[in-house]
Every structure is written in C-alpha cells, then in structure tokens.
PDB file of C-alpha atoms in Angstrom:
ATOM      1  CA  GLU W   1      43.460  39.283  11.104  1.00 85.00           C
ATOM      2  CA  ILE W   2      42.230  40.649   7.807  1.00 90.00           C
ATOM      3  CA  VAL W   3      39.215  42.954   8.021  1.00 95.00           C
ATOM      4  CA  LEU W   4      36.989  43.315   4.966  1.00 97.00           C
ATOM      5  CA  THR W   5      35.092  46.585   4.561  1.00 98.00           C
ATOM      6  CA  GLN W   6      32.273  46.693   2.051  1.00 98.00           C
ATOM      7  CA  SER W   7      30.906  49.872   0.533  1.00 97.00           C
ATOM      8  CA  PRO W   8      28.484  51.357   0.135  1.00 97.00           C
ATOM      9  CA  GLY W   9      26.301  49.953   2.888  1.00 97.00           C
ATOM     10  CA  THR W  10      23.248  50.419   0.701  1.00 98.00           C
ATOM     11  CA  LEU W  11      23.034  50.944  -3.055  1.00 98.00           C
ATOM     12  CA  SER W  12      19.740  52.292  -4.417  1.00 98.00           C
ATOM     13  CA  LEU W  13      19.366  51.607  -8.117  1.00 97.00           C
ATOM     14  CA  SER W  14      16.718  50.904 -10.735  1.00 97.00           C
ATOM     15  CA  PRO W  15      16.334  47.706 -12.768  1.00 97.00           C
ATOM     16  CA  GLY W  16      18.575  47.838 -15.826  1.00 97.00           C
ATOM     17  CA  GLU W  17      21.201  49.977 -14.096  1.00 98.00           C
ATOM     18  CA  ARG W  18      24.769  48.906 -13.358  1.00 98.00           C
ATOM     19  CA  ALA W  19      25.763  48.076  -9.785  1.00 98.00           C
ATOM     20  CA  THR W  20      29.313  48.371  -8.519  1.00 98.00           C
ATOM     21  CA  LEU W  21      30.068  46.974  -5.075  1.00 98.00           C
ATOM     22  CA  SER W  22      33.390  47.386  -3.316  1.00 98.00           C
ATOM     23  CA  CYS W  23      35.244  45.149  -0.863  1.00 98.00           C
ATOM     24  CA  ARG W  24      38.419  46.555   0.661  1.00 97.00           C
ATOM     25  CA  ALA W  25      40.806  44.498   2.798  1.00 96.00           C
ATOM     26  CA  SER W  26      42.904  45.791   5.693  1.00 95.00           C
ATOM     27  CA  GLN W  27      45.902  43.961   4.239  1.00 93.00           C
ATOM     28  CA  SER W  28      46.762  42.448   0.896  1.00 90.00           C
ATOM     29  CA  PHE W  29      45.979  38.824   0.137  1.00 89.00           C
ATOM     30  CA  SER W  30      45.824  36.542  -2.870  1.00 89.00           C
ATOM     31  CA  SER W  31      42.834  37.134  -5.093  1.00 84.00           C
ATOM     32  CA  ASP W  32      42.624  33.348  -5.340  1.00 89.00           C
ATOM     33  CA  TYR W  33      40.737  33.424  -2.053  1.00 94.00           C
ATOM     34  CA  LEU W  34      38.150  36.171  -2.537  1.00 96.00           C
ATOM     35  CA  ALA W  35      34.501  35.175  -2.909  1.00 98.00           C
ATOM     36  CA  TRP W  36      31.200  36.985  -3.272  1.00 98.00           C
ATOM     37  CA  TYR W  37      27.830  35.719  -2.039  1.00 98.00           C
ATOM     38  CA  GLN W  38      24.269  36.842  -2.612  1.00 98.00           C
ATOM     39  CA  GLN W  39      21.638  36.513   0.094  1.00 98.00           C
ATOM     40  CA  LYS W  40      17.914  37.073  -0.248  1.00 97.00           C
ATOM     41  CA  PRO W  41      15.547  37.451   2.699  1.00 95.00           C
ATOM     42  CA  GLY W  42      14.886  34.175   4.468  1.00 95.00           C
ATOM     43  CA  GLN W  43      17.450  32.290   2.383  1.00 97.00           C
ATOM     44  CA  ALA W  44      20.942  31.003   2.892  1.00 98.00           C
ATOM     45  CA  PRO W  45      23.752  32.806   1.074  1.00 98.00           C
ATOM     46  CA  ARG W  46      24.545  31.651  -2.448  1.00 98.00           C
ATOM     47  CA  LEU W  47      28.041  31.586  -3.910  1.00 98.00           C
ATOM     48  CA  LEU W  48      28.362  33.943  -6.883  1.00 98.00           C
ATOM     49  CA  ILE W  49      32.082  34.477  -7.492  1.00 98.00           C
ATOM     50  CA  TYR W  50      35.233  32.726  -6.306  1.00 97.00           C
ATOM     51  CA  GLY W  51      38.892  33.441  -6.942  1.00 96.00           C
ATOM     52  CA  ALA W  52      37.867  37.103  -7.296  1.00 96.00           C
ATOM     53  CA  SER W  53      36.649  36.713 -10.877  1.00 97.00           C
ATOM     54  CA  ASN W  54      35.287  33.201 -11.496  1.00 97.00           C
ATOM     55  CA  ARG W  55      31.544  32.746 -11.676  1.00 98.00           C
ATOM     56  CA  ALA W  56      30.136  29.827  -9.730  1.00 97.00           C
ATOM     57  CA  THR W  57      28.043  27.230 -11.501  1.00 96.00           C
ATOM     58  CA  GLY W  58      24.802  28.625 -12.874  1.00 97.00           C
ATOM     59  CA  ILE W  59      25.579  32.273 -12.168  1.00 98.00           C
ATOM     60  CA  PRO W  60      24.527  34.586 -15.031  1.00 98.00           C
ATOM     61  CA  ASP W  61      27.236  36.464 -16.887  1.00 97.00           C
ATOM     62  CA  ARG W  62      25.832  39.840 -15.824  1.00 98.00           C
ATOM     63  CA  PHE W  63      27.732  39.167 -12.570  1.00 98.00           C
ATOM     64  CA  SER W  64      31.453  39.782 -12.729  1.00 98.00           C
ATOM     65  CA  GLY W  65      34.228  40.142 -10.200  1.00 98.00           C
ATOM     66  CA  SER W  66      37.582  41.837 -10.370  1.00 97.00           C
ATOM     67  CA  GLY W  67      40.396  43.168  -8.248  1.00 96.00           C
ATOM     68  CA  SER W  68      43.563  42.209  -6.485  1.00 94.00           C
ATOM     69  CA  GLY W  69      45.616  42.991  -3.425  1.00 93.00           C
ATOM     70  CA  THR W  70      43.306  44.937  -1.139  1.00 95.00           C
ATOM     71  CA  ASP W  71      40.595  46.158  -3.526  1.00 97.00           C
ATOM     72  CA  PHE W  72      37.924  43.944  -5.020  1.00 98.00           C
ATOM     73  CA  THR W  73      34.763  44.737  -6.957  1.00 98.00           C
ATOM     74  CA  LEU W  74      31.558  42.934  -7.790  1.00 98.00           C
ATOM     75  CA  THR W  75      29.756  44.345 -10.814  1.00 98.00           C
ATOM     76  CA  ILE W  76      26.232  43.563 -11.918  1.00 98.00           C
ATOM     77  CA  SER W  77      26.071  44.857 -15.462  1.00 97.00           C
ATOM     78  CA  ARG W  78      22.284  45.292 -15.709  1.00 97.00           C
ATOM     79  CA  LEU W  79      20.183  44.746 -12.625  1.00 98.00           C
ATOM     80  CA  GLU W  80      17.333  42.281 -12.922  1.00 98.00           C
ATOM     81  CA  PRO W  81      14.490  42.334 -10.378  1.00 97.00           C
ATOM     82  CA  GLU W  82      15.853  39.181  -8.734  1.00 97.00           C
ATOM     83  CA  ASP W  83      19.249  40.825  -8.127  1.00 98.00           C
ATOM     84  CA  PHE W  84      17.990  43.130  -5.387  1.00 98.00           C
ATOM     85  CA  ALA W  85      19.498  41.467  -2.349  1.00 98.00           C
ATOM     86  CA  LEU W  86      22.380  41.529   0.117  1.00 98.00           C
ATOM     87  CA  TYR W  87      25.909  40.854  -1.082  1.00 98.00           C
ATOM     88  CA  TYR W  88      28.875  39.743   0.999  1.00 98.00           C
ATOM     89  CA  CYS W  89      32.523  39.344   0.196  1.00 98.00           C
ATOM     90  CA  GLN W  90      34.657  36.741   1.944  1.00 98.00           C
ATOM     91  CA  GLN W  91      38.333  35.990   2.237  1.00 96.00           C
ATOM     92  CA  TYR W  92      38.061  32.231   2.392  1.00 89.00           C
ATOM     93  CA  GLY W  93      41.583  31.685   3.595  1.00 89.00           C
ATOM     94  CA  SER W  94      40.456  33.057   6.946  1.00 90.00           C
ATOM     95  CA  SER W  95      36.734  32.441   6.315  1.00 93.00           C
ATOM     96  CA  LEU W  96      35.925  36.008   7.389  1.00 94.00           C
ATOM     97  CA  PHE W  97      33.172  38.025   5.753  1.00 97.00           C
ATOM     98  CA  GLY W  98      32.687  41.679   4.978  1.00 98.00           C
ATOM     99  CA  GLY W  99      29.786  43.549   6.497  1.00 98.00           C
ATOM    100  CA  GLY W 100      27.632  43.389   3.377  1.00 98.00           C
ATOM    101  CA  THR W 101      26.072  45.716   0.823  1.00 98.00           C
ATOM    102  CA  LYS W 102      22.341  45.896   0.315  1.00 98.00           C
ATOM    103  CA  VAL W 103      21.229  46.528  -3.254  1.00 98.00           C
ATOM    104  CA  GLU W 104      17.741  47.975  -3.088  1.00 98.00           C
ATOM    105  CA  ILE W 105      15.238  49.197  -5.627  1.00 95.00           C
ATOM    106  CA  LYS W 106      15.279  52.943  -6.062  1.00 93.00           C
TER     107      LYS W 106
ATOM    108  CA  GLN R   1      22.813  16.431  -5.687  1.00 96.00           C
ATOM    109  CA  VAL R   2      24.711  17.986  -2.802  1.00 97.00           C
ATOM    110  CA  GLN R   3      22.516  18.784   0.180  1.00 98.00           C
ATOM    111  CA  LEU R   4      23.101  19.979   3.701  1.00 98.00           C
ATOM    112  CA  VAL R   5      20.023  19.542   5.864  1.00 98.00           C
ATOM    113  CA  GLN R   6      19.968  21.097   9.314  1.00 98.00           C
ATOM    114  CA  SER R   7      17.950  20.335  12.398  1.00 98.00           C
ATOM    115  CA  GLY R   8      14.951  22.384  13.395  1.00 98.00           C
ATOM    116  CA  ALA R   9      14.497  25.589  15.347  1.00 98.00           C
ATOM    117  CA  GLU R  10      15.420  25.699  19.022  1.00 98.00           C
ATOM    118  CA  VAL R  11      14.371  27.854  21.955  1.00 98.00           C
ATOM    119  CA  LYS R  12      16.773  27.917  24.874  1.00 98.00           C
ATOM    120  CA  LYS R  13      17.103  29.723  28.166  1.00 98.00           C
ATOM    121  CA  PRO R  14      20.132  31.863  28.971  1.00 98.00           C
ATOM    122  CA  GLY R  15      22.978  29.746  30.280  1.00 98.00           C
ATOM    123  CA  ALA R  16      21.855  26.614  28.468  1.00 98.00           C
ATOM    124  CA  SER R  17      23.535  24.883  25.523  1.00 98.00           C
ATOM    125  CA  VAL R  18      22.265  24.134  22.048  1.00 98.00           C
ATOM    126  CA  LYS R  19      23.401  21.506  19.566  1.00 98.00           C
ATOM    127  CA  VAL R  20      22.562  21.920  15.874  1.00 98.00           C
ATOM    128  CA  SER R  21      23.083  19.155  13.333  1.00 98.00           C
ATOM    129  CA  CYS R  22      23.922  19.284   9.634  1.00 98.00           C
ATOM    130  CA  LYS R  23      23.400  16.124   7.584  1.00 98.00           C
ATOM    131  CA  ALA R  24      25.314  15.952   4.312  1.00 98.00           C
ATOM    132  CA  SER R  25      24.365  13.956   1.237  1.00 98.00           C
ATOM    133  CA  GLY R  26      25.275  13.780  -2.440  1.00 98.00           C
ATOM    134  CA  TYR R  27      29.052  13.860  -1.982  1.00 98.00           C
ATOM    135  CA  THR R  28      31.862  12.226  -0.022  1.00 97.00           C
ATOM    136  CA  PHE R  29      31.372  13.670   3.453  1.00 97.00           C
ATOM    137  CA  THR R  30      34.964  13.164   4.536  1.00 97.00           C
ATOM    138  CA  SER R  31      36.421  15.085   1.587  1.00 97.00           C
ATOM    139  CA  TYR R  32      35.151  18.550   2.474  1.00 97.00           C
ATOM    140  CA  ASP R  33      35.318  20.674   5.617  1.00 97.00           C
ATOM    141  CA  ILE R  34      32.069  21.777   7.202  1.00 98.00           C
ATOM    142  CA  ASN R  35      31.912  25.346   8.472  1.00 98.00           C
ATOM    143  CA  TRP R  36      29.433  27.035  10.779  1.00 98.00           C
ATOM    144  CA  VAL R  37      28.284  30.608  10.190  1.00 98.00           C
ATOM    145  CA  ARG R  38      25.686  32.563  12.120  1.00 98.00           C
ATOM    146  CA  GLN R  39      23.564  35.586  11.345  1.00 98.00           C
ATOM    147  CA  ALA R  40      21.657  37.628  13.887  1.00 97.00           C
ATOM    148  CA  THR R  41      18.495  39.325  12.653  1.00 95.00           C
ATOM    149  CA  GLY R  42      19.388  42.203  10.379  1.00 93.00           C
ATOM    150  CA  GLN R  43      23.112  41.569  10.807  1.00 96.00           C
ATOM    151  CA  GLY R  44      25.911  40.192   8.666  1.00 96.00           C
ATOM    152  CA  LEU R  45      27.489  36.766   8.401  1.00 98.00           C
ATOM    153  CA  GLU R  46      29.754  35.678  11.243  1.00 97.00           C
ATOM    154  CA  TRP R  47      32.028  32.667  10.785  1.00 97.00           C
ATOM    155  CA  MET R  48      32.267  30.476  13.888  1.00 98.00           C
ATOM    156  CA  GLY R  49      34.502  27.552  13.017  1.00 97.00           C
ATOM    157  CA  TRP R  50      35.168  24.464  10.911  1.00 97.00           C
ATOM    158  CA  ILE R  51      35.687  20.742  11.116  1.00 97.00           C
ATOM    159  CA  ASN R  52      37.543  18.343   8.874  1.00 97.00           C
ATOM    160  CA  PRO R  53      35.203  15.334   8.907  1.00 97.00           C
ATOM    161  CA  ASN R  54      37.990  12.957   7.956  1.00 96.00           C
ATOM    162  CA  SER R  55      40.426  13.800  10.744  1.00 96.00           C
ATOM    163  CA  GLY R  56      38.049  15.440  13.195  1.00 97.00           C
ATOM    164  CA  ASN R  57      40.373  18.440  13.363  1.00 97.00           C
ATOM    165  CA  THR R  58      38.644  21.699  14.194  1.00 97.00           C
ATOM    166  CA  GLY R  59      39.307  25.417  14.181  1.00 96.00           C
ATOM    167  CA  TYR R  60      37.299  28.118  15.896  1.00 97.00           C
ATOM    168  CA  ALA R  61      36.981  31.876  15.587  1.00 96.00           C
ATOM    169  CA  GLN R  62      38.594  33.542  18.567  1.00 95.00           C
ATOM    170  CA  LYS R  63      35.291  35.088  19.619  1.00 96.00           C
ATOM    171  CA  PHE R  64      33.779  31.635  20.206  1.00 96.00           C
ATOM    172  CA  GLN R  65      36.785  29.797  21.624  1.00 95.00           C
ATOM    173  CA  GLY R  66      35.799  27.925  24.750  1.00 95.00           C
ATOM    174  CA  ARG R  67      32.081  28.187  24.017  1.00 98.00           C
ATOM    175  CA  VAL R  68      31.667  26.336  20.727  1.00 98.00           C
ATOM    176  CA  THR R  69      32.374  22.711  19.946  1.00 98.00           C
ATOM    177  CA  ILE R  70      32.095  21.269  16.452  1.00 98.00           C
ATOM    178  CA  THR R  71      31.986  17.495  16.070  1.00 98.00           C
ATOM    179  CA  ARG R  72      30.992  14.953  13.443  1.00 98.00           C
ATOM    180  CA  SER R  73      29.738  11.429  12.951  1.00 98.00           C
ATOM    181  CA  THR R  74      31.110   9.902   9.781  1.00 97.00           C
ATOM    182  CA  SER R  75      28.765   6.915  10.059  1.00 97.00           C
ATOM    183  CA  ILE R  76      25.773   9.156   9.405  1.00 98.00           C
ATOM    184  CA  ASN R  77      27.486  11.961   7.459  1.00 98.00           C
ATOM    185  CA  THR R  78      26.520  14.565  10.024  1.00 98.00           C
ATOM    186  CA  ALA R  79      28.316  17.514  11.579  1.00 98.00           C
ATOM    187  CA  TYR R  80      27.264  19.164  14.825  1.00 98.00           C
ATOM    188  CA  MET R  81      27.752  22.581  16.357  1.00 98.00           C
ATOM    189  CA  GLU R  82      27.247  22.965  20.077  1.00 98.00           C
ATOM    190  CA  LEU R  83      27.226  26.409  21.656  1.00 98.00           C
ATOM    191  CA  SER R  84      27.240  26.698  25.436  1.00 98.00           C
ATOM    192  CA  SER R  85      26.542  29.404  28.019  1.00 98.00           C
ATOM    193  CA  LEU R  86      23.937  30.896  25.739  1.00 98.00           C
ATOM    194  CA  ARG R  87      23.096  34.592  25.967  1.00 97.00           C
ATOM    195  CA  ALA R  88      20.344  36.643  24.414  1.00 97.00           C
ATOM    196  CA  ASP R  89      22.747  37.941  21.790  1.00 97.00           C
ATOM    197  CA  ASP R  90      23.344  34.382  20.571  1.00 98.00           C
ATOM    198  CA  THR R  91      19.855  34.524  19.077  1.00 98.00           C
ATOM    199  CA  ALA R  92      20.536  34.016  15.394  1.00 98.00           C
ATOM    200  CA  VAL R  93      20.158  31.762  12.387  1.00 98.00           C
ATOM    201  CA  TYR R  94      22.977  29.221  12.325  1.00 98.00           C
ATOM    202  CA  TYR R  95      24.149  27.834   8.986  1.00 98.00           C
ATOM    203  CA  CYS R  96      26.453  25.008   8.055  1.00 98.00           C
ATOM    204  CA  ALA R  97      28.361  25.353   4.802  1.00 98.00           C
ATOM    205  CA  ARG R  98      30.711  23.140   2.821  1.00 98.00           C
ATOM    206  CA  GLY R  99      34.220  24.483   2.484  1.00 94.00           C
ATOM    207  CA  ARG R 100      37.763  23.236   1.930  1.00 90.00           C
ATOM    208  CA  PHE R 101      38.197  20.222  -0.363  1.00 89.00           C
ATOM    209  CA  LEU R 102      40.970  17.983   0.944  1.00 85.00           C
ATOM    210  CA  GLU R 103      43.991  20.314   1.188  1.00 83.00           C
ATOM    211  CA  TRP R 104      42.621  22.913  -1.223  1.00 87.00           C
ATOM    212  CA  LEU R 105      40.955  26.050   0.019  1.00 90.00           C
ATOM    213  CA  GLN R 106      37.652  26.716  -1.608  1.00 92.00           C
ATOM    214  CA  PRO R 107      34.695  28.983  -0.930  1.00 96.00           C
ATOM    215  CA  PHE R 108      31.515  27.891   0.801  1.00 97.00           C
ATOM    216  CA  ASP R 109      29.742  26.390  -2.165  1.00 97.00           C
ATOM    217  CA  TYR R 110      26.788  24.664  -0.491  1.00 98.00           C
ATOM    218  CA  TRP R 111      24.851  25.845   2.537  1.00 98.00           C
ATOM    219  CA  GLY R 112      22.306  24.340   4.854  1.00 98.00           C
ATOM    220  CA  GLN R 113      18.880  25.933   5.129  1.00 98.00           C
ATOM    221  CA  GLY R 114      19.672  27.519   8.487  1.00 98.00           C
ATOM    222  CA  THR R 115      18.507  26.829  12.021  1.00 98.00           C
ATOM    223  CA  LEU R 116      16.973  29.569  14.140  1.00 98.00           C
ATOM    224  CA  VAL R 117      18.180  29.502  17.717  1.00 98.00           C
ATOM    225  CA  THR R 118      16.277  31.785  20.079  1.00 98.00           C
ATOM    226  CA  VAL R 119      17.674  32.484  23.523  1.00 98.00           C
ATOM    227  CA  SER R 120      15.042  33.854  25.850  1.00 97.00           C
ATOM    228  CA  SER R 121      14.090  33.564  29.489  1.00 95.00           C
TER     229      SER R 121
END
C-alpha cells in the first residue's frame, strides 16, 4: 500500500507570499493519478489539481502542481486571503490521502 | 448541476449501527463510482470504500472490512454507507464523493456536504 507523506505539517506565510507544499509517496506511481484538494473549516474538500498538474474547473492559475514518481508539489504562487486552508494530496488509484498541510497566516 | 446531498446528523450509542445516505443529481448516477471518506475532528481524510452504482460492486479499505457496507438504489439515485459496531472513535464527519467514471480512474470531483456521526453513551 502506498503511503503519502505531506510536509510541512503547517506552513506559516503572509498574503502575497509563495507557498510550496510537498507530497512524497512510499513508492513510485503514475503522476496521472495524483490529486490535490483544498479544505476550509466546516466545508467539504474541493478538488484543485488532478493528474499532478491539471487544474480543476474554476481553479485560479496561481495554483499549480508538478512532480512525478514519488515526489509531488503544490505551489500557490501568491497567497490570497482565501487560500489559507488545509491541503491534501491523494493517489486516486488507491484512493488514499496524505496527512495534510495547513497553510496558516503568519 | 452535479449535487450530492447527504442525510442529516446522527447520534448513536456504542455498539449500534448507522446508515448515511447520499443522493446524487445532475448527472448519470450509474456512470460514476461513489466513495465514502470520513474525517474525525482535527484529523485528516480517511477513505473507507466505494461502490459502482451500475454493477453494485464494492471495495472497502482494509481497516473497515467487515464493519462497513456500501449499497445503492438506482431507482432513487442514492448511495448508502452503513457502519456497524460503532465505537467512540468512529465519531467523525462522513462524506460521499464522486469518483471513477466508467472504467477510467478520476479524482473525487464532487463531494457531499458531510454528515456528522457522533457515537456517545
């Protein structure tokens, strides 16, 4: 079973700064099946990125995904106030999720 | 528009069972898998299992094997998740989410609003 480890656990940044979130897999898999989700308090997760680098419908272009093999990255180029939230990666071949990264206001 | 609407909050005693529903609209129900994911307070997302509404085939995470049953009713476009032998640590928000399209893997693109299940004596 693939295990996804997200780092850091918490990222403290200011609006306008760049956020870089990491998702590392215990074994290599196709980037076709890597997704990122955003979750705000009291809300269901929202799909941001699929296939490692494809933005879902309606997702702003400040969100980008990259990576392959075992190392994947979600980048938010310039943080907007509404971007402070929890972020999860998922290998949707197995449906398993990483533990999450919280992006908080510094 | 695609919507997944879940049933309301539940309070159960330890040892009991709970059944949560997820009614789909805005798309062909039998073309996409429905998955169930739970989240305890302050914790991450935990995938529980899936159902193919067309065939009724299911798959469950090993952790929940023997305790979870996912079913569907195609006549009313609704999927169900039943969890038995409830314990206090089953207290969580339970989500349904749309997944695989026919034979093609895809991410969970639409989610229900969540159902809080509280297990307490």
